[in-house]
Amino acid sequence: MTSTPSDAKGPNLEQGVVLEPRPWVPLGVIALGLGCLLLNLWAALVVCLFGLFLLVQSQILRLQFSAEALLVWRGESVLRSFPYSAWLGWKLFWGPVPVLFYFREQQSIHLLPVLFDATSLREQLNRHISAQP
């Protein structure tokens, strides 16, 4: 299980696993944007800016799997809590190179880019929520 160093502010490793950030998806989006330079300058700019946004998010946000819920941290505050009891299902898209993480709760659906270690993400999901077919 992969985790980040704990400090007094933010996620506490004693309360659950914190996933390592992985910049591969944002860097892939930036590379796609640079490839778009051959087609259209404005499209390339938009895609590159989105990739930069994702890169910043991958460094600011942390996912923590606590005993009862998936917690999304920004700095020292919890932005959102997703209790496992409300989950109906989850899936990582593009198996060999996961880029999208989908999960459904009783009241909502979430589709997120994989900005964290996908192997640890899958391990923790299998541990806390029943495995999906």
Tab-separated table of C-alpha atoms in Angstrom:
chain	number	residue	atom	x	y	z
A	1	MET	CA	0.000	0.000	0.000
A	2	THR	CA	1.343	3.385	-0.961
A	3	SER	CA	1.026	6.389	1.266
A	4	THR	CA	2.308	9.912	1.652
A	5	PRO	CA	4.198	11.228	4.664
A	6	SER	CA	1.897	12.356	7.435
A	7	ASP	CA	2.086	15.731	9.108
A	8	ALA	CA	0.046	17.482	11.757
A	9	LYS	CA	-2.073	19.218	9.111
A	10	GLY	CA	-3.968	17.128	6.621
A	11	PRO	CA	-4.505	13.393	6.229
A	12	ASN	CA	-3.316	11.238	9.107
A	13	LEU	CA	-1.832	7.864	8.114
A	14	GLU	CA	-3.107	6.354	11.356
A	15	GLN	CA	-6.665	6.958	10.133
A	16	GLY	CA	-6.260	5.299	6.737
A	17	VAL	CA	-4.231	4.935	3.552
A	18	VAL	CA	-3.388	8.096	1.599
A	19	LEU	CA	-2.741	7.579	-2.117
A	20	GLU	CA	0.411	8.880	-3.812
A	21	PRO	CA	-0.141	11.459	-6.552
A	22	ARG	CA	0.693	10.353	-10.094
A	23	PRO	CA	1.111	12.993	-12.824
A	24	TRP	CA	0.813	10.606	-15.808
A	25	VAL	CA	-2.749	11.466	-16.829
A	26	PRO	CA	-2.208	15.260	-16.628
A	27	LEU	CA	1.104	14.960	-18.498
A	28	GLY	CA	-0.640	12.842	-21.146
A	29	VAL	CA	-3.300	15.543	-21.573
A	30	ILE	CA	-0.577	18.193	-21.928
A	31	ALA	CA	1.192	16.036	-24.547
A	32	LEU	CA	-2.114	15.665	-26.397
A	33	GLY	CA	-2.480	19.450	-26.290
A	34	LEU	CA	0.987	19.910	-27.736
A	35	GLY	CA	0.040	17.472	-30.502
A	36	CYS	CA	-3.003	19.623	-31.221
A	37	LEU	CA	-0.642	22.481	-32.158
A	38	LEU	CA	-0.453	20.902	-35.603
A	39	LEU	CA	-4.231	21.231	-35.998
A	40	ASN	CA	-5.401	24.312	-34.154
A	41	LEU	CA	-3.665	26.760	-31.825
A	42	TRP	CA	-6.794	27.465	-29.756
A	43	ALA	CA	-7.635	23.796	-29.269
A	44	ALA	CA	-4.020	23.148	-28.231
A	45	LEU	CA	-4.185	25.998	-25.713
A	46	VAL	CA	-7.438	24.747	-24.173
A	47	VAL	CA	-6.204	21.143	-23.892
A	48	CYS	CA	-2.824	22.220	-22.446
A	49	LEU	CA	-4.519	24.479	-19.885
A	50	PHE	CA	-6.793	21.614	-18.851
A	51	GLY	CA	-3.719	19.391	-18.474
A	52	LEU	CA	-2.025	22.033	-16.305
A	53	PHE	CA	-5.171	22.295	-14.176
A	54	LEU	CA	-5.142	18.508	-13.672
A	55	LEU	CA	-1.425	18.591	-12.831
A	56	VAL	CA	-2.011	21.208	-10.129
A	57	GLN	CA	-4.963	19.212	-8.771
A	58	SER	CA	-2.840	16.058	-8.600
A	59	GLN	CA	-0.408	17.902	-6.344
A	60	ILE	CA	-2.964	19.686	-4.119
A	61	LEU	CA	-5.596	16.984	-3.551
A	62	ARG	CA	-5.172	13.785	-1.555
A	63	LEU	CA	-7.417	10.726	-1.419
A	64	GLN	CA	-7.592	8.893	1.898
A	65	PHE	CA	-9.318	5.576	2.491
A	66	SER	CA	-10.478	5.701	6.112
A	67	ALA	CA	-12.387	2.926	7.873
A	68	GLU	CA	-15.823	4.343	6.923
A	69	ALA	CA	-15.368	6.596	3.884
A	70	LEU	CA	-13.241	7.835	1.011
A	71	LEU	CA	-12.030	11.306	2.016
A	72	VAL	CA	-10.886	14.004	-0.403
A	73	TRP	CA	-8.400	16.373	1.246
A	74	ARG	CA	-7.123	19.760	0.135
A	75	GLY	CA	-4.405	20.887	2.465
A	76	GLU	CA	-5.615	20.450	6.008
A	77	SER	CA	-9.339	20.298	5.313
A	78	VAL	CA	-11.610	17.536	4.065
A	79	LEU	CA	-13.394	18.730	0.923
A	80	ARG	CA	-15.706	15.769	0.616
A	81	SER	CA	-16.489	12.478	2.283
A	82	PHE	CA	-17.952	9.510	0.402
A	83	PRO	CA	-19.207	6.888	2.914
A	84	TYR	CA	-18.704	3.341	1.614
A	85	SER	CA	-22.207	2.411	2.778
A	86	ALA	CA	-23.676	4.724	0.097
A	87	TRP	CA	-21.651	3.231	-2.789
A	88	LEU	CA	-23.443	1.148	-5.404
A	89	GLY	CA	-20.448	0.408	-7.645
A	90	TRP	CA	-17.135	1.526	-9.097
A	91	LYS	CA	-14.924	0.963	-12.137
A	92	LEU	CA	-11.502	2.010	-13.420
A	93	PHE	CA	-11.559	2.599	-17.182
A	94	TRP	CA	-8.782	1.541	-19.534
A	95	GLY	CA	-7.458	-1.417	-17.539
A	96	PRO	CA	-3.750	-1.419	-18.498
A	97	VAL	CA	-3.484	2.365	-18.190
A	98	PRO	CA	-6.350	3.587	-15.955
A	99	VAL	CA	-7.274	7.167	-16.770
A	100	LEU	CA	-10.857	7.464	-15.487
A	101	PHE	CA	-12.376	6.446	-12.171
A	102	TYR	CA	-16.154	6.029	-12.057
A	103	PHE	CA	-18.191	5.415	-8.933
A	104	ARG	CA	-21.861	5.604	-8.159
A	105	GLU	CA	-23.469	6.429	-4.869
A	106	GLN	CA	-27.138	6.139	-4.000
A	107	GLN	CA	-27.715	9.827	-4.795
A	108	SER	CA	-25.047	10.671	-7.395
A	109	ILE	CA	-22.573	9.534	-10.043
A	110	HIS	CA	-18.907	10.571	-10.154
A	111	LEU	CA	-16.407	10.365	-13.031
A	112	LEU	CA	-12.887	11.493	-12.119
A	113	PRO	CA	-9.482	11.476	-13.813
A	114	VAL	CA	-6.989	9.101	-12.167
A	115	LEU	CA	-4.550	11.532	-10.554
A	116	PHE	CA	-3.299	8.988	-8.017
A	117	ASP	CA	-1.541	5.635	-7.985
A	118	ALA	CA	-4.031	3.414	-9.826
A	119	THR	CA	-2.712	0.164	-8.345
A	120	SER	CA	-3.195	1.406	-4.781
A	121	LEU	CA	-6.558	2.888	-5.735
A	122	ARG	CA	-7.760	-0.482	-7.056
A	123	GLU	CA	-6.386	-2.324	-3.975
A	124	GLN	CA	-8.158	0.024	-1.576
A	125	LEU	CA	-11.425	-0.095	-3.517
A	126	ASN	CA	-11.334	-3.898	-3.468
A	127	ARG	CA	-10.600	-3.820	0.247
A	128	HIS	CA	-13.303	-1.325	1.267
A	129	ILE	CA	-15.997	-1.909	-1.355
A	130	SER	CA	-16.949	-5.217	-2.921
A	131	ALA	CA	-15.047	-5.918	-6.124
A	132	GLN	CA	-16.828	-5.149	-9.360
A	133	PRO	CA	-17.242	-7.669	-12.214
